[in-house]
């Protein structure tokens, strides 16, 4: 059982609303720090372990600085994310650059920072040569084994349908070509499943990657230095789901790595790029009930919409909800919780059992700390919300202000007189 606890109380929410109108995101500084330490501790027996937090999950400087203080690097996927990493003092081996359909300027920036470049496709070798001239001495490659990725007969992911990574023959050719071009050390990366439940995904993926890296080493006489398990370890979005045991996962990964070293004499560093597991449980979207509609169903309208949290609209994803001040009330009313977008899929919940709602009730949407604010957009002229950090001492700090209409109109300035 996974108990869902709000980061803030009703009293705190009411005080915050006086300064920062809902909707807004709130993050738990203490929870993030403790989870980062727990994650790093779980893999501490793996030689050279490094967690590269996936910036795309929660691209906020306060979050990234906090994780840096707790030993994490960053995984960037764009020019802007690289700029953010640079401004926050990340450099060299602290940055993994994993992208696809990559622009020239992105490779240039990654190289200038000394980031570890992770090639998504064999054709990108020609791009690197054209853009950089001299290649970095270390390159990582992204692997797609194809087919279905299964554990104990259960399909965890479908790499054959993914746009990411190289086939096994392409990896072999890429390693030979890169070696001739002066690359001296290699890494191998794969992301084969998302939000996996249970504790088997990382261990099985680790086994696949180290065996593949070792095979490439022998065939190409090339030195592979690390394997990167990327992300994929899931979180329990529903209260009845079990939380992944990261201590057990780390222990099993380290055991597989150590056993392989005893057998072959080869030890690969283990890297990860967790975003969801690191941040999702420690961020929540706070919104307020502003409307009711009684037609063929009971609708409760809130002041947030899919532009603030699009996962339910995009994936039908579940986010648990707590009505502040009614935590212990019976959930004996059924609502669709909806936003104001001109799209029928703008629904945070369908047929959700909740306590009886009233105008002004504050609803907390749990597990929104990753791929929540980050996926926001401006459809219907909606503006992105504020982000607030609940500090370890219980105080609150604004870590991103809410957008204003001036922000929305800023790209028109200098083009249309009305907006100058």
Short mmCIF file of C-alpha atoms in Angstrom, two decimals:
data_model
loop_
_atom_site.label_atom_id
_atom_site.label_comp_id
_atom_site.label_asym_id
_atom_site.label_seq_id
_atom_site.Cartn_x
_atom_site.Cartn_y
_atom_site.Cartn_z
CA UNK A 1 0.00 0.00 0.00
CA UNK A 2 1.40 3.38 -1.03
CA UNK A 3 0.03 6.12 1.21
CA UNK A 4 -0.47 9.42 -0.58
CA UNK A 5 0.31 12.43 1.59
CA UNK A 6 -0.07 16.06 0.50
CA UNK A 7 3.08 18.17 0.70
CA UNK A 8 1.05 21.07 2.09
CA UNK A 9 -1.85 21.44 4.49
CA UNK A 10 -5.08 23.31 3.82
CA UNK A 11 -3.87 26.15 6.05
CA UNK A 12 -0.61 26.40 4.10
CA UNK A 13 -2.46 26.27 0.78
CA UNK A 14 -4.77 29.08 1.87
CA UNK A 15 -1.81 31.24 2.90
CA UNK A 16 0.04 30.55 -0.34
CA UNK A 17 -3.03 31.43 -2.41
CA UNK A 18 -2.92 34.94 -1.00
CA UNK A 19 0.41 35.43 -2.82
CA UNK A 20 0.38 32.83 -5.59
CA UNK A 21 -3.07 32.12 -7.02
CA UNK A 22 -3.84 28.53 -7.92
CA UNK A 23 -2.97 26.52 -9.87
CA UNK A 24 0.64 26.09 -8.80
CA UNK A 25 3.15 23.31 -8.31
CA UNK A 26 4.71 22.58 -4.94
CA UNK A 27 7.82 20.46 -4.38
CA UNK A 28 9.20 18.79 -1.27
CA UNK A 29 12.86 19.76 -0.82
CA UNK A 30 13.46 17.33 2.04
CA UNK A 31 11.81 14.46 0.15
CA UNK A 32 13.85 15.12 -3.01
CA UNK A 33 17.13 15.24 -1.08
CA UNK A 34 16.39 12.09 0.90
CA UNK A 35 15.34 10.20 -2.23
CA UNK A 36 18.50 11.25 -4.10
CA UNK A 37 20.62 9.99 -1.19
CA UNK A 38 18.60 6.78 -1.06
CA UNK A 39 19.02 6.25 -4.80
CA UNK A 40 22.77 6.87 -4.77
CA UNK A 41 23.21 4.66 -1.71
CA UNK A 42 21.38 1.82 -3.45
CA UNK A 43 24.04 1.71 -6.19
CA UNK A 44 27.03 2.65 -4.04
CA UNK A 45 28.56 -0.83 -4.38
CA UNK A 46 28.76 -0.35 -8.18
CA UNK A 47 32.18 0.98 -9.08
CA UNK A 48 32.05 4.44 -10.63
CA UNK A 49 28.27 4.75 -10.33
CA UNK A 50 26.70 8.06 -11.42
CA UNK A 51 23.09 9.18 -11.60
CA UNK A 52 22.41 11.69 -14.38
CA UNK A 53 19.04 13.23 -13.57
CA UNK A 54 16.85 13.62 -16.66
CA UNK A 55 16.48 17.40 -16.93
CA UNK A 56 13.42 17.04 -19.19
CA UNK A 57 11.47 15.59 -16.25
CA UNK A 58 11.71 18.72 -14.06
CA UNK A 59 13.74 21.51 -15.68
CA UNK A 60 13.94 23.87 -12.73
CA UNK A 61 17.26 25.34 -11.52
CA UNK A 62 16.34 24.91 -7.84
CA UNK A 63 15.71 21.20 -8.36
CA UNK A 64 18.88 20.70 -10.40
CA UNK A 65 21.04 22.59 -7.88
CA UNK A 66 19.60 20.48 -5.06
CA UNK A 67 20.37 17.25 -6.91
CA UNK A 68 23.87 18.48 -7.74
CA UNK A 69 24.48 19.00 -4.03
CA UNK A 70 23.53 15.36 -3.54
CA UNK A 71 25.95 13.98 -6.10
CA UNK A 72 23.84 13.82 -9.25
CA UNK A 73 24.81 14.81 -12.75
CA UNK A 74 22.35 15.78 -15.48
CA UNK A 75 21.09 14.16 -18.65
CA UNK A 76 20.32 16.85 -21.25
CA UNK A 77 18.44 16.40 -24.49
CA UNK A 78 18.48 19.88 -26.08
CA UNK A 79 20.50 23.06 -26.52
CA UNK A 80 18.44 24.89 -23.90
CA UNK A 81 18.89 22.13 -21.34
CA UNK A 82 22.64 22.24 -21.99
CA UNK A 83 22.59 26.01 -21.38
CA UNK A 84 20.75 25.49 -18.09
CA UNK A 85 23.28 22.87 -17.03
CA UNK A 86 26.14 25.21 -17.89
CA UNK A 87 24.63 28.11 -15.93
CA UNK A 88 24.27 25.85 -12.89
CA UNK A 89 27.93 24.80 -12.99
CA UNK A 90 27.61 21.31 -14.47
CA UNK A 91 30.49 20.45 -16.79
CA UNK A 92 32.39 17.59 -18.36
CA UNK A 93 31.54 14.16 -17.02
CA UNK A 94 28.67 15.64 -15.02
CA UNK A 95 26.65 15.99 -18.24
CA UNK A 96 25.26 13.23 -20.45
CA UNK A 97 23.83 14.49 -23.74
CA UNK A 98 21.18 12.08 -25.03
CA UNK A 99 19.19 13.42 -27.96
CA UNK A 100 17.67 12.35 -31.26
CA UNK A 101 17.23 14.16 -34.58
CA UNK A 102 19.96 16.39 -33.19
CA UNK A 103 20.72 19.87 -34.52
CA UNK A 104 24.31 20.85 -35.31
CA UNK A 105 24.34 23.58 -32.65
CA UNK A 106 23.39 21.02 -29.98
CA UNK A 107 26.38 18.79 -30.75
CA UNK A 108 28.61 21.86 -30.80
CA UNK A 109 27.38 22.97 -27.38
CA UNK A 110 27.64 19.51 -25.86
CA UNK A 111 31.21 19.17 -27.12
CA UNK A 112 32.17 22.62 -25.82
CA UNK A 113 31.01 21.61 -22.34
CA UNK A 114 32.89 18.31 -22.47
CA UNK A 115 29.62 16.41 -22.08
CA UNK A 116 29.43 12.70 -22.82
CA UNK A 117 27.69 12.55 -26.20
CA UNK A 118 25.25 9.67 -26.60
CA UNK A 119 24.68 8.89 -30.30
CA UNK A 120 21.16 7.82 -31.16
CA UNK A 121 21.85 6.74 -34.75
CA UNK A 122 24.76 5.55 -36.88
CA UNK A 123 24.19 8.38 -39.38
CA UNK A 124 25.01 10.85 -36.62
CA UNK A 125 28.66 9.84 -36.93
CA UNK A 126 28.86 11.73 -40.21
CA UNK A 127 27.11 14.67 -38.55
CA UNK A 128 29.66 14.72 -35.73
CA UNK A 129 32.56 14.61 -38.17
CA UNK A 130 31.09 17.47 -40.20
CA UNK A 131 30.24 19.60 -37.15
CA UNK A 132 33.17 18.90 -34.82
CA UNK A 133 35.94 17.79 -37.15
CA UNK A 134 37.84 15.99 -34.40
CA UNK A 135 35.64 13.66 -32.38
CA UNK A 136 35.72 13.41 -28.58
CA UNK A 137 37.86 10.61 -27.21
CA UNK A 138 34.79 9.10 -25.54
CA UNK A 139 31.42 8.40 -27.17
CA UNK A 140 28.31 6.59 -25.96
CA UNK A 141 25.93 4.77 -28.29
CA UNK A 142 22.25 4.05 -27.86
CA UNK A 143 21.14 0.44 -28.39
CA UNK A 144 17.77 -0.80 -29.62
CA UNK A 145 17.64 -4.63 -29.59
CA UNK A 146 14.29 -4.72 -31.42
CA UNK A 147 11.47 -7.16 -30.71
CA UNK A 148 9.76 -7.13 -27.34
CA UNK A 149 11.68 -6.65 -24.10
CA UNK A 150 10.38 -9.40 -21.83
CA UNK A 151 11.00 -10.38 -18.23
CA UNK A 152 9.69 -13.78 -17.16
CA UNK A 153 7.48 -13.84 -20.24
CA UNK A 154 5.91 -10.47 -19.48
CA UNK A 155 6.36 -7.76 -22.10
CA UNK A 156 7.89 -4.71 -20.42
CA UNK A 157 8.43 -2.64 -23.55
CA UNK A 158 8.43 -2.83 -27.35
CA UNK A 159 11.81 -1.59 -28.63
CA UNK A 160 10.85 -2.57 -32.18
CA UNK A 161 8.34 0.31 -32.18
CA UNK A 162 10.67 2.89 -30.63
CA UNK A 163 12.39 5.56 -32.70
CA UNK A 164 15.46 5.44 -30.45
CA UNK A 165 18.73 3.61 -30.80
CA UNK A 166 20.77 1.46 -33.18
CA UNK A 167 20.38 -2.16 -34.16
CA UNK A 168 23.04 -4.68 -33.14
CA UNK A 169 24.65 -4.69 -36.62
CA UNK A 170 24.67 -0.89 -36.62
CA UNK A 171 26.36 -0.85 -33.21
CA UNK A 172 29.08 -3.11 -34.52
CA UNK A 173 29.69 -0.93 -37.57
CA UNK A 174 29.47 2.28 -35.53
CA UNK A 175 32.05 1.07 -33.02
CA UNK A 176 34.52 0.20 -35.81
CA UNK A 177 33.99 3.53 -37.57
CA UNK A 178 34.27 5.60 -34.41
CA UNK A 179 37.44 3.79 -33.40
CA UNK A 180 39.01 4.63 -36.76
CA UNK A 181 37.98 8.25 -36.23
CA UNK A 182 39.95 8.42 -32.99
CA UNK A 183 37.41 7.51 -30.31
CA UNK A 184 39.25 5.64 -27.55
CA UNK A 185 36.54 4.87 -24.99
CA UNK A 186 32.92 3.85 -25.42
CA UNK A 187 29.69 3.63 -23.47
CA UNK A 188 26.48 1.75 -24.19
CA UNK A 189 23.00 3.08 -23.39
CA UNK A 190 19.44 1.78 -23.71
CA UNK A 191 15.94 2.79 -22.69
CA UNK A 192 13.61 -0.13 -23.35
CA UNK A 193 10.62 0.40 -21.06
CA UNK A 194 8.90 3.25 -19.23
CA UNK A 195 7.51 3.40 -15.68
CA UNK A 196 8.18 -0.27 -15.00
CA UNK A 197 6.68 -1.84 -11.90
CA UNK A 198 8.54 -4.41 -9.81
CA UNK A 199 12.27 -4.73 -9.30
CA UNK A 200 13.47 -6.65 -12.36
CA UNK A 201 13.89 -4.05 -15.11
CA UNK A 202 17.26 -2.51 -14.23
CA UNK A 203 18.92 -5.86 -13.36
CA UNK A 204 17.77 -7.46 -16.63
CA UNK A 205 18.76 -4.41 -18.65
CA UNK A 206 22.15 -4.28 -16.93
CA UNK A 207 22.80 -7.89 -17.88
CA UNK A 208 21.84 -7.21 -21.51
CA UNK A 209 24.03 -4.12 -21.79
CA UNK A 210 27.19 -5.47 -20.19
CA UNK A 211 27.01 -8.63 -22.29
CA UNK A 212 26.48 -6.56 -25.44
CA UNK A 213 29.32 -4.17 -24.54
CA UNK A 214 31.66 -7.09 -23.86
CA UNK A 215 30.77 -8.69 -27.21
CA UNK A 216 31.48 -5.41 -29.02
CA UNK A 217 34.79 -5.08 -27.20
CA UNK A 218 35.94 -8.47 -28.38
CA UNK A 219 34.76 -8.04 -31.97
CA UNK A 220 36.11 -4.51 -32.40
CA UNK A 221 39.07 -4.50 -29.98
CA UNK A 222 37.53 -1.38 -28.47
CA UNK A 223 37.41 -0.29 -24.82
CA UNK A 224 33.93 0.06 -23.34
CA UNK A 225 33.99 2.04 -20.10
CA UNK A 226 30.37 2.18 -18.90
CA UNK A 227 26.79 1.10 -19.49
CA UNK A 228 23.91 3.53 -18.97
CA UNK A 229 20.60 2.05 -17.82
CA UNK A 230 18.80 5.34 -18.55
CA UNK A 231 15.43 5.70 -16.76
CA UNK A 232 12.41 3.44 -16.65
CA UNK A 233 12.07 2.56 -12.96
CA UNK A 234 8.47 3.44 -12.18
CA UNK A 235 6.54 5.06 -9.37
CA UNK A 236 3.33 3.94 -7.73
CA UNK A 237 0.77 6.40 -9.05
CA UNK A 238 -2.09 4.49 -7.42
CA UNK A 239 -2.29 3.99 -3.65
CA UNK A 240 -2.79 0.24 -4.05
CA UNK A 241 0.43 -0.16 -6.05
CA UNK A 242 3.73 -1.17 -4.46
CA UNK A 243 6.69 1.18 -4.57
CA UNK A 244 9.77 -0.18 -6.36
CA UNK A 245 12.44 -1.29 -3.89
CA UNK A 246 15.37 0.79 -5.10
CA UNK A 247 17.73 -0.70 -2.49
CA UNK A 248 17.00 -4.19 -3.81
CA UNK A 249 17.24 -3.02 -7.43
CA UNK A 250 20.64 -1.42 -6.80
CA UNK A 251 21.88 -4.49 -4.92
CA UNK A 252 20.90 -6.80 -7.79
CA UNK A 253 22.48 -4.54 -10.41
CA UNK A 254 25.72 -4.44 -8.44
CA UNK A 255 25.68 -8.21 -7.98
CA UNK A 256 25.25 -8.76 -11.72
CA UNK A 257 28.10 -6.34 -12.45
CA UNK A 258 30.40 -7.93 -9.86
CA UNK A 259 29.64 -11.48 -11.02
CA UNK A 260 30.41 -10.46 -14.60
CA UNK A 261 33.71 -8.95 -13.48
CA UNK A 262 34.68 -12.18 -11.68
CA UNK A 263 33.82 -14.20 -14.78
CA UNK A 264 35.47 -12.00 -17.42
CA UNK A 265 37.78 -9.65 -15.56
CA UNK A 266 35.87 -6.72 -17.03
CA UNK A 267 34.13 -4.11 -14.86
CA UNK A 268 31.83 -1.52 -16.40
CA UNK A 269 30.80 1.62 -14.60
CA UNK A 270 27.02 1.79 -14.10
CA UNK A 271 25.19 5.01 -14.98
CA UNK A 272 21.47 5.82 -14.68
CA UNK A 273 19.24 8.68 -15.85
CA UNK A 274 16.27 8.56 -13.55
CA UNK A 275 13.72 11.36 -13.82
CA UNK A 276 10.35 9.97 -12.82
CA UNK A 277 11.58 7.92 -9.85
CA UNK A 278 13.68 10.79 -8.55
CA UNK A 279 11.05 13.53 -8.71
CA UNK A 280 7.49 12.39 -9.45
CA UNK A 281 6.44 11.62 -5.84
CA UNK A 282 7.90 14.90 -4.58
CA UNK A 283 5.90 17.35 -6.67
CA UNK A 284 2.16 18.05 -6.64
CA UNK A 285 -0.20 20.23 -8.63
CA UNK A 286 -2.45 22.33 -6.41
CA UNK A 287 -5.72 23.52 -7.92
CA UNK A 288 -9.10 24.86 -6.80
CA UNK A 289 -12.70 23.89 -7.58
CA UNK A 290 -14.35 26.78 -9.43
CA UNK A 291 -17.37 25.27 -11.19
CA UNK A 292 -19.90 22.43 -11.19
CA UNK A 293 -21.87 21.06 -14.08
CA UNK A 294 -24.77 18.61 -13.80
CA UNK A 295 -25.65 16.97 -17.12
CA UNK A 296 -25.31 13.30 -17.97
CA UNK A 297 -22.47 13.17 -15.45
CA UNK A 298 -21.31 15.18 -12.47
CA UNK A 299 -18.46 17.50 -13.42
CA UNK A 300 -16.25 19.48 -11.10
CA UNK A 301 -14.28 22.17 -12.91
CA UNK A 302 -10.92 23.29 -11.53
CA UNK A 303 -8.69 26.25 -12.36
CA UNK A 304 -5.93 23.97 -13.69
CA UNK A 305 -6.18 22.32 -17.09
CA UNK A 306 -4.25 19.92 -19.30
CA UNK A 307 -1.89 22.80 -20.13
CA UNK A 308 -0.69 22.51 -16.53
CA UNK A 309 -0.63 18.70 -16.33
CA UNK A 310 -1.17 16.94 -19.64
CA UNK A 311 -0.44 13.31 -18.72
CA UNK A 312 -4.10 12.40 -18.05
CA UNK A 313 -5.21 13.94 -21.36
CA UNK A 314 -2.30 12.49 -23.32
CA UNK A 315 -2.02 9.01 -21.83
CA UNK A 316 -5.12 8.57 -19.71
CA UNK A 317 -2.64 8.59 -16.82
CA UNK A 318 -3.87 8.29 -13.24
CA UNK A 319 -2.96 10.91 -10.64
CA UNK A 320 -4.34 10.38 -7.18
CA UNK A 321 -6.19 13.31 -5.63
CA UNK A 322 -6.53 14.60 -2.10
CA UNK A 323 -9.08 17.25 -1.15
CA UNK A 324 -7.33 19.31 1.50
CA UNK A 325 -9.35 19.49 4.72
CA UNK A 326 -11.36 16.44 3.67
CA UNK A 327 -8.61 13.84 3.89
CA UNK A 328 -10.65 11.60 6.15
CA UNK A 329 -14.05 12.17 4.56
CA UNK A 330 -15.82 9.34 2.77
CA UNK A 331 -15.19 9.14 -0.97
CA UNK A 332 -18.82 8.54 -1.81
CA UNK A 333 -19.32 11.04 -4.65
CA UNK A 334 -18.33 10.44 -8.28
CA UNK A 335 -16.98 13.23 -10.49
CA UNK A 336 -15.17 13.93 -13.70
CA UNK A 337 -12.52 16.47 -12.72
CA UNK A 338 -12.07 18.75 -15.71
CA UNK A 339 -10.22 21.84 -16.88
CA UNK A 340 -11.27 24.68 -19.15
CA UNK A 341 -9.53 23.82 -22.43
CA UNK A 342 -11.62 23.58 -25.58
CA UNK A 343 -10.77 19.90 -25.79
CA UNK A 344 -12.95 17.07 -24.49
CA UNK A 345 -9.91 15.15 -23.25
CA UNK A 346 -9.11 17.94 -20.76
CA UNK A 347 -9.99 15.65 -17.87
CA UNK A 348 -7.78 14.99 -14.87
CA UNK A 349 -10.04 12.16 -13.73
CA UNK A 350 -13.06 10.29 -15.04
CA UNK A 351 -15.63 8.77 -12.67
CA UNK A 352 -13.35 9.44 -9.71
CA UNK A 353 -14.67 8.75 -6.21
CA UNK A 354 -14.01 11.75 -4.00
CA UNK A 355 -15.53 13.43 -0.94
CA UNK A 356 -18.39 15.77 -1.71
CA UNK A 357 -16.84 18.83 -3.31
CA UNK A 358 -17.70 22.47 -2.68
CA UNK A 359 -16.73 25.70 -4.40
CA UNK A 360 -13.23 26.71 -3.38
CA UNK A 361 -12.10 23.24 -2.31
CA UNK A 362 -8.37 22.78 -2.83
CA UNK A 363 -7.37 19.60 -4.63
CA UNK A 364 -3.83 18.21 -4.62
CA UNK A 365 -2.84 16.03 -7.59
CA UNK A 366 -0.11 13.66 -6.47
CA UNK A 367 3.04 12.37 -8.21
CA UNK A 368 3.26 15.30 -10.61
CA UNK A 369 6.88 16.21 -9.85
CA UNK A 370 8.20 14.71 -13.09
CA UNK A 371 6.80 15.28 -16.58
CA UNK A 372 4.22 17.58 -15.01
CA UNK A 373 5.06 21.27 -15.31
CA UNK A 374 7.72 20.32 -17.87
CA UNK A 375 5.14 19.26 -20.46
CA UNK A 376 3.06 22.43 -20.12
CA UNK A 377 1.96 24.47 -23.10
CA UNK A 378 -0.01 27.60 -24.05
CA UNK A 379 -3.01 26.28 -25.98
CA UNK A 380 -6.10 28.50 -25.54
CA UNK A 381 -3.75 31.20 -24.30
CA UNK A 382 -3.27 29.35 -21.02
CA UNK A 383 -0.29 30.46 -18.96
CA UNK A 384 2.15 28.22 -17.12
CA UNK A 385 1.81 28.20 -13.37
CA UNK A 386 4.20 29.08 -10.58
CA UNK A 387 6.48 26.49 -8.97
CA UNK A 388 7.08 26.63 -5.22
CA UNK A 389 9.55 24.72 -3.08
CA UNK A 390 8.62 23.68 0.44
CA UNK A 391 11.97 23.99 2.18
CA UNK A 392 13.32 21.52 4.69
CA UNK A 393 12.55 24.00 7.48
CA UNK A 394 8.89 24.20 6.47
CA UNK A 395 9.09 27.59 4.77
CA UNK A 396 8.14 28.19 1.14
CA UNK A 397 10.23 29.64 -1.68
CA UNK A 398 9.10 30.68 -5.17
CA UNK A 399 11.34 28.85 -7.65
CA UNK A 400 9.51 29.88 -10.83
CA UNK A 401 6.98 32.69 -11.14
CA UNK A 402 3.74 32.18 -13.02
CA UNK A 403 3.62 33.36 -16.61
CA UNK A 404 1.76 36.58 -17.39
CA UNK A 405 0.05 37.80 -20.56
CA UNK A 406 3.17 39.92 -21.16
CA UNK A 407 5.19 36.70 -21.39
CA UNK A 408 2.68 35.28 -23.85
CA UNK A 409 2.82 38.40 -26.03
CA UNK A 410 6.61 38.84 -25.75
CA UNK A 411 7.35 37.07 -29.04
CA UNK A 412 5.09 39.52 -30.89
CA UNK A 413 7.01 42.57 -29.66
CA UNK A 414 8.82 44.36 -32.45
CA UNK A 415 6.53 42.72 -35.01
CA UNK A 416 3.10 44.15 -34.20
CA UNK A 417 2.82 47.69 -32.87
CA UNK A 418 -0.06 46.72 -30.60
CA UNK A 419 2.31 44.60 -28.48
CA UNK A 420 5.31 46.97 -28.31
#
